Amino acid sequence: MNSKPILIVAGEPNSVFLEILFKIYKSEKLKKPIILIASHKLLNLQMKKLNFKKKIKLLHETKIKEYKLDNKSINLININYNQEKAFQKISNKSNNYIKNSFNLAIDLIKKGISNKLINGPISKKNFLGNKYLGITEYLAKKTNKKKFAMLIFNNKLSVSPITTHLPINDISKKLKKSLIIEKIVLINNFYKNYFGFKPKIAVTGLNPHCESVKMFNEDDKIVKPAVKFLSKQGLKILGPYPADTIFLKKNRSKFNVIVGMYHDQVLAPMKTLFEYDAINVTLGLSFLRISPDHGPNQGMLGKNLSNPQSLLSAIKFFEKIK
């Protein structure tokens, strides 16, 4: 095995992810070998349902280094999962299956088999419950990493929320100067390590127009000091900017990354601008983890109409790095 493969955890079994992967196998000439971690039975059921045909090469996880891998067939490590139909309603039934899939992927990464992980979408409500805000936090905990960041990446513009899937009422309480500094340092290092330059970073304020009628203004007391500190450290960073105008074309064109204080503050405009052409990168782990920027999309199951662009962007990103 000459090149380290891309590991793909299929994630929630009742999602559009395998449909999207089938479309990529069908239309693209992929440069790096892919190892899919999923249920053999489920794979066959969905291939039949979606009228997709491709050979499956079953792999044993203890012999990965012995295989000569390419993408002429689907390289599969089977994770047992008993489902009788190609698609069913999302439930807690798949929790152990998803957990076992992630455990195997992390084990293979620890053994040096790969340093690249893509995972399909999961149901936060069913799989994560109240334990984790998202897969970013789940993987950080499983790999004992305390510093991490979510970066929604596109070559033209990326965004990152300082807080991720928090209820709006909790955001101000969690916002700290140290947290902003920690995450922006990770973003800066990512661009330096993988693209060879320091990114130009804009930081939004928390409040509308960066103003507050309250005595304590987070933008003056937390955000502005963090930006000032990072600027003195040599980062190319400016802010805080009002979130309602930073995404105007003349403003966003000056930056590589816009960092916001909460999830929808930067993800809503990002998805409006680029739709499916973005990937979710977890920074701060000992490996790079990417997920397509979409959910299970249960309303589209079995229709064969889902857009594969985000997963394709994730694979193409990994094809460019060692």
Short mmCIF file of C-alpha atoms in Angstrom, two decimals:
data_model
loop_
_atom_site.label_atom_id
_atom_site.label_comp_id
_atom_site.label_asym_id
_atom_site.label_seq_id
_atom_site.Cartn_x
_atom_site.Cartn_y
_atom_site.Cartn_z
CA MET A 1 0.00 0.00 0.00
CA ASN A 2 1.96 2.97 -1.35
CA SER A 3 -0.35 5.85 -0.40
CA LYS A 4 -2.18 6.27 2.87
CA PRO A 5 -5.86 5.76 2.15
CA ILE A 6 -8.76 8.02 3.00
CA LEU A 7 -10.92 6.47 5.71
CA ILE A 8 -14.64 7.04 5.32
CA VAL A 9 -17.06 6.28 8.15
CA ALA A 10 -20.51 6.05 6.55
CA GLY A 11 -22.23 7.34 9.70
CA GLU A 12 -26.01 7.23 10.06
CA PRO A 13 -27.26 4.23 8.01
CA ASN A 14 -30.49 6.00 7.07
CA SER A 15 -29.04 9.00 5.30
CA VAL A 16 -28.23 10.11 1.76
CA PHE A 17 -24.50 9.58 2.31
CA LEU A 18 -24.00 6.27 0.51
CA GLU A 19 -26.09 7.54 -2.41
CA ILE A 20 -23.72 10.49 -2.69
CA LEU A 21 -20.66 8.23 -2.45
CA PHE A 22 -22.05 5.99 -5.21
CA LYS A 23 -22.41 9.03 -7.49
CA ILE A 24 -18.77 9.95 -6.91
CA TYR A 25 -17.55 6.41 -7.62
CA LYS A 26 -19.59 6.51 -10.82
CA SER A 27 -18.50 9.91 -12.14
CA GLU A 28 -15.03 10.60 -10.76
CA LYS A 29 -11.55 9.16 -11.24
CA LEU A 30 -10.28 9.20 -7.66
CA LYS A 31 -6.54 9.49 -7.06
CA LYS A 32 -6.23 8.12 -3.51
CA PRO A 33 -7.60 4.80 -2.32
CA ILE A 34 -10.68 4.93 -0.12
CA ILE A 35 -11.50 2.52 2.69
CA LEU A 36 -15.18 2.57 3.58
CA ILE A 37 -16.19 1.59 7.11
CA ALA A 38 -19.82 0.51 6.92
CA SER A 39 -22.24 -2.42 6.99
CA HIS A 40 -21.79 -4.88 4.12
CA LYS A 41 -25.46 -5.83 4.31
CA LEU A 42 -26.62 -2.21 4.28
CA LEU A 43 -24.26 -1.37 1.42
CA ASN A 44 -25.76 -4.14 -0.73
CA LEU A 45 -29.32 -3.10 0.14
CA GLN A 46 -28.75 0.53 -0.81
CA MET A 47 -26.79 -0.35 -3.96
CA LYS A 48 -29.74 -2.45 -5.12
CA LYS A 49 -32.29 0.23 -4.20
CA LEU A 50 -30.35 2.95 -6.02
CA ASN A 51 -29.45 0.76 -8.99
CA PHE A 52 -25.69 1.10 -8.46
CA LYS A 53 -23.30 -1.71 -9.32
CA LYS A 54 -19.67 -2.01 -8.23
CA LYS A 55 -17.52 -4.80 -6.85
CA ILE A 56 -16.98 -4.87 -3.10
CA LYS A 57 -13.58 -5.87 -1.75
CA LEU A 58 -13.91 -6.99 1.86
CA LEU A 59 -10.88 -6.06 3.97
CA HIS A 60 -9.75 -7.31 7.34
CA GLU A 61 -8.60 -4.50 9.60
CA THR A 62 -5.53 -6.42 10.84
CA LYS A 63 -4.20 -6.89 7.30
CA ILE A 64 -4.67 -3.43 5.82
CA LYS A 65 -0.97 -2.88 5.12
CA GLU A 66 -0.86 -6.07 3.05
CA TYR A 67 -3.51 -4.98 0.53
CA LYS A 68 -2.81 -3.27 -2.76
CA LEU A 69 -5.68 -0.81 -2.82
CA ASP A 70 -7.27 1.17 -5.61
CA ASN A 71 -10.81 2.37 -6.25
CA LYS A 72 -11.74 -0.13 -8.95
CA SER A 73 -13.83 -1.77 -6.24
CA ILE A 74 -15.32 -0.53 -2.96
CA ASN A 75 -12.73 -1.31 -0.28
CA LEU A 76 -14.94 -2.18 2.68
CA ILE A 77 -14.36 -3.01 6.33
CA ASN A 78 -17.64 -4.47 7.51
CA ILE A 79 -19.28 -3.28 10.71
CA ASN A 80 -22.20 -5.53 11.56
CA TYR A 81 -25.60 -3.88 11.42
CA ASN A 82 -28.90 -5.67 11.01
CA GLN A 83 -31.38 -3.74 8.89
CA GLU A 84 -33.89 -5.46 6.61
CA LYS A 85 -34.70 -2.54 4.29
CA ALA A 86 -32.44 -0.15 2.42
CA PHE A 87 -33.86 2.81 4.34
CA GLN A 88 -35.75 3.11 7.60
CA LYS A 89 -36.56 5.86 10.06
CA ILE A 90 -33.60 7.24 12.03
CA SER A 91 -33.54 5.91 15.59
CA ASN A 92 -31.22 5.00 18.46
CA LYS A 93 -30.87 1.53 16.93
CA SER A 94 -27.83 2.64 14.92
CA ASN A 95 -25.90 4.15 17.88
CA ASN A 96 -23.63 1.17 18.54
CA TYR A 97 -23.02 0.70 14.82
CA ILE A 98 -21.88 4.33 14.45
CA LYS A 99 -19.81 4.15 17.64
CA ASN A 100 -18.07 0.95 16.48
CA SER A 101 -17.36 2.56 13.10
CA PHE A 102 -15.67 5.59 14.69
CA ASN A 103 -13.74 3.39 17.14
CA LEU A 104 -12.32 1.33 14.29
CA ALA A 105 -11.37 4.41 12.28
CA ILE A 106 -9.56 5.98 15.24
CA ASP A 107 -7.77 2.68 15.92
CA LEU A 108 -6.55 2.53 12.31
CA ILE A 109 -5.33 6.13 12.54
CA LYS A 110 -3.45 5.38 15.78
CA LYS A 111 -1.75 2.46 14.00
CA GLY A 112 -0.57 4.78 11.23
CA ILE A 113 -2.79 3.33 8.50
CA SER A 114 -4.21 6.76 7.67
CA ASN A 115 -4.25 10.38 8.80
CA LYS A 116 -7.37 11.30 6.83
CA LEU A 117 -10.93 10.75 8.04
CA ILE A 118 -14.22 11.62 6.40
CA ASN A 119 -17.45 10.82 8.17
CA GLY A 120 -20.97 10.80 6.87
CA PRO A 121 -23.70 12.68 8.74
CA ILE A 122 -25.15 11.48 12.03
CA SER A 123 -28.26 12.39 13.96
CA LYS A 124 -27.10 14.63 16.81
CA LYS A 125 -30.34 14.01 18.69
CA ASN A 126 -30.08 10.21 18.52
CA PHE A 127 -26.33 9.54 18.52
CA LEU A 128 -24.93 12.37 20.62
CA GLY A 129 -27.90 13.08 22.86
CA ASN A 130 -26.94 15.64 25.48
CA LYS A 131 -23.34 14.45 25.83
CA TYR A 132 -21.71 16.38 22.98
CA LEU A 133 -22.58 19.46 20.95
CA GLY A 134 -21.41 17.81 17.71
CA ILE A 135 -19.01 15.31 16.13
CA THR A 136 -16.25 17.91 16.46
CA GLU A 137 -16.54 17.69 20.26
CA TYR A 138 -17.16 13.92 20.17
CA LEU A 139 -13.90 13.20 18.31
CA ALA A 140 -11.94 15.68 20.42
CA LYS A 141 -13.06 13.82 23.55
CA LYS A 142 -12.31 10.39 22.07
CA THR A 143 -8.78 11.48 21.12
CA ASN A 144 -8.14 13.43 24.35
CA LYS A 145 -7.83 16.82 22.67
CA LYS A 146 -8.94 19.89 24.61
CA LYS A 147 -8.20 22.51 21.94
CA PHE A 148 -10.16 22.20 18.69
CA ALA A 149 -12.00 24.29 16.16
CA MET A 150 -14.63 23.90 13.45
CA LEU A 151 -13.68 25.38 10.09
CA ILE A 152 -16.16 25.42 7.22
CA PHE A 153 -13.70 25.59 4.34
CA ASN A 154 -13.93 26.86 0.79
CA ASN A 155 -10.98 28.03 -1.30
CA LYS A 156 -12.54 31.47 -1.73
CA LEU A 157 -13.71 32.00 1.83
CA SER A 158 -13.91 29.94 5.02
CA VAL A 159 -15.79 30.57 8.25
CA SER A 160 -15.43 29.38 11.82
CA PRO A 161 -17.78 29.74 14.81
CA ILE A 162 -16.15 30.25 18.21
CA THR A 163 -19.08 28.43 19.82
CA THR A 164 -20.72 25.62 17.86
CA HIS A 165 -24.14 24.10 18.55
CA LEU A 166 -25.04 26.12 21.63
CA PRO A 167 -28.51 27.52 22.33
CA ILE A 168 -28.50 31.29 21.81
CA ASN A 169 -29.11 31.91 25.53
CA ASP A 170 -25.82 30.19 26.44
CA ILE A 171 -23.46 31.85 23.94
CA SER A 172 -22.56 34.96 25.93
CA LYS A 173 -21.84 32.88 29.04
CA LYS A 174 -19.39 30.65 27.16
CA LEU A 175 -17.56 33.40 25.29
CA LYS A 176 -14.04 34.06 26.59
CA LYS A 177 -10.98 35.87 25.31
CA SER A 178 -8.89 32.71 25.78
CA LEU A 179 -11.37 30.64 23.72
CA ILE A 180 -11.26 33.09 20.82
CA ILE A 181 -7.46 33.13 20.88
CA GLU A 182 -7.23 29.33 21.08
CA LYS A 183 -9.43 28.69 18.06
CA ILE A 184 -7.98 31.42 15.85
CA VAL A 185 -4.44 30.16 16.50
CA LEU A 186 -5.56 26.72 15.26
CA ILE A 187 -7.04 28.30 12.12
CA ASN A 188 -3.88 30.31 11.47
CA ASN A 189 -1.70 27.21 11.89
CA PHE A 190 -3.92 25.19 9.55
CA TYR A 191 -3.42 27.67 6.72
CA LYS A 192 0.31 27.93 7.36
CA ASN A 193 0.78 24.14 7.50
CA TYR A 194 -1.35 23.16 4.52
CA PHE A 195 -1.24 26.22 2.25
CA GLY A 196 1.99 27.94 3.27
CA PHE A 197 0.62 31.36 4.19
CA LYS A 198 -0.95 33.28 7.04
CA PRO A 199 -4.63 33.82 6.34
CA LYS A 200 -6.29 37.21 6.49
CA ILE A 201 -8.87 36.84 9.26
CA ALA A 202 -11.91 38.97 10.05
CA VAL A 203 -13.65 38.58 13.41
CA THR A 204 -17.29 39.50 13.95
CA GLY A 205 -18.74 40.94 17.09
CA LEU A 206 -21.38 39.14 19.11
CA ASN A 207 -23.97 41.93 19.26
CA PRO A 208 -25.82 43.68 16.41
CA HIS A 209 -23.52 46.40 15.03
CA CYS A 210 -21.04 45.44 17.81
CA GLU A 211 -23.14 47.54 20.20
CA SER A 212 -25.01 46.68 23.37
CA VAL A 213 -27.54 48.51 25.52
CA LYS A 214 -26.24 46.63 28.55
CA MET A 215 -23.38 47.81 30.74
CA PHE A 216 -21.25 44.82 29.74
CA ASN A 217 -20.49 44.77 26.01
CA GLU A 218 -18.83 41.47 25.00
CA ASP A 219 -17.40 43.05 21.86
CA ASP A 220 -15.44 45.65 23.85
CA LYS A 221 -14.54 43.45 26.82
CA ILE A 222 -13.86 40.06 25.17
CA VAL A 223 -13.65 40.14 21.36
CA LYS A 224 -11.62 43.32 20.85
CA PRO A 225 -8.90 42.38 23.40
CA ALA A 226 -8.56 38.92 21.79
CA VAL A 227 -8.11 40.46 18.33
CA LYS A 228 -5.59 42.98 19.69
CA PHE A 229 -3.59 40.21 21.39
CA LEU A 230 -3.48 38.06 18.25
CA SER A 231 -2.50 41.02 16.08
CA LYS A 232 0.48 41.67 18.36
CA GLN A 233 1.46 38.00 17.90
CA GLY A 234 1.81 38.60 14.16
CA LEU A 235 -1.51 37.25 12.89
CA LYS A 236 -3.23 39.05 10.02
CA ILE A 237 -6.43 39.77 11.89
CA LEU A 238 -8.94 42.61 12.13
CA GLY A 239 -12.18 43.20 13.99
CA PRO A 240 -14.62 43.06 15.52
CA TYR A 241 -16.86 43.79 12.52
CA PRO A 242 -20.65 43.91 12.53
CA ALA A 243 -21.88 40.52 11.35
CA ASP A 244 -24.58 42.02 9.13
CA THR A 245 -22.11 43.73 6.77
CA ILE A 246 -18.88 41.70 6.85
CA PHE A 247 -20.26 39.27 4.25
CA LEU A 248 -20.92 42.01 1.69
CA LYS A 249 -18.83 41.28 -1.40
CA LYS A 250 -16.50 44.27 -1.02
CA ASN A 251 -15.85 43.32 2.62
CA ARG A 252 -15.51 39.53 2.46
CA SER A 253 -13.19 39.73 -0.57
CA LYS A 254 -10.47 41.15 1.70
CA PHE A 255 -10.30 38.00 3.87
CA ASN A 256 -9.60 34.26 3.73
CA VAL A 257 -11.54 33.50 6.91
CA ILE A 258 -14.41 35.11 8.79
CA VAL A 259 -14.65 34.05 12.43
CA GLY A 260 -18.01 34.47 14.15
CA MET A 261 -19.11 34.13 17.73
CA TYR A 262 -21.78 31.48 17.14
CA HIS A 263 -22.84 28.81 14.67
CA ASP A 264 -25.52 30.39 12.47
CA GLN A 265 -23.88 33.82 12.52
CA VAL A 266 -21.33 32.58 9.97
CA LEU A 267 -22.76 29.31 8.63
CA ALA A 268 -25.99 30.82 7.32
CA PRO A 269 -24.22 33.32 5.02
CA MET A 270 -21.59 30.70 4.10
CA LYS A 271 -24.23 28.24 2.89
CA THR A 272 -26.06 31.02 1.06
CA LEU A 273 -22.88 31.94 -0.80
CA PHE A 274 -21.52 28.47 -1.59
CA GLU A 275 -24.38 26.02 -0.95
CA TYR A 276 -22.83 22.50 -1.15
CA ASP A 277 -19.33 23.66 -2.12
CA ALA A 278 -17.86 23.65 1.40
CA ILE A 279 -16.45 21.12 3.83
CA ASN A 280 -16.41 20.91 7.61
CA VAL A 281 -12.81 20.51 8.87
CA THR A 282 -12.02 19.70 12.49
CA LEU A 283 -8.78 21.38 13.57
CA GLY A 284 -6.69 20.43 16.58
CA LEU A 285 -6.83 16.63 16.29
CA SER A 286 -3.79 14.44 15.56
CA PHE A 287 -5.33 13.83 12.11
CA LEU A 288 -7.51 15.79 9.72
CA ARG A 289 -11.22 15.04 9.94
CA ILE A 290 -13.62 16.32 7.32
CA SER A 291 -17.33 15.87 6.96
CA PRO A 292 -19.53 17.01 4.08
CA ASP A 293 -21.47 20.07 5.10
CA HIS A 294 -24.93 18.45 5.16
CA GLY A 295 -27.05 16.25 7.41
CA PRO A 296 -28.77 12.86 6.91
CA ASN A 297 -31.58 14.54 4.91
CA GLN A 298 -34.10 11.80 5.59
CA GLY A 299 -36.73 13.40 3.36
CA MET A 300 -34.54 12.61 0.32
CA LEU A 301 -33.82 8.94 1.12
CA GLY A 302 -34.03 6.62 -1.88
CA LYS A 303 -34.82 9.40 -4.37
CA ASN A 304 -31.31 9.49 -5.89
CA LEU A 305 -31.48 13.29 -6.16
CA SER A 306 -28.90 14.41 -3.58
CA ASN A 307 -25.98 16.64 -4.52
CA PRO A 308 -22.53 15.02 -4.05
CA GLN A 309 -20.50 18.26 -4.24
CA SER A 310 -19.60 18.58 -0.56
CA LEU A 311 -18.33 15.00 -0.25
CA LEU A 312 -16.45 15.37 -3.53
CA SER A 313 -14.81 18.54 -2.19
CA ALA A 314 -13.75 16.63 0.94
CA ILE A 315 -12.17 13.83 -1.10
CA LYS A 316 -10.46 16.26 -3.48
CA PHE A 317 -9.04 18.21 -0.53
CA PHE A 318 -7.44 15.03 0.83
CA GLU A 319 -6.08 14.14 -2.60
CA LYS A 320 -3.99 17.32 -2.52
CA ILE A 321 -2.23 16.58 0.76
CA LYS A 322 0.13 13.82 1.90
#
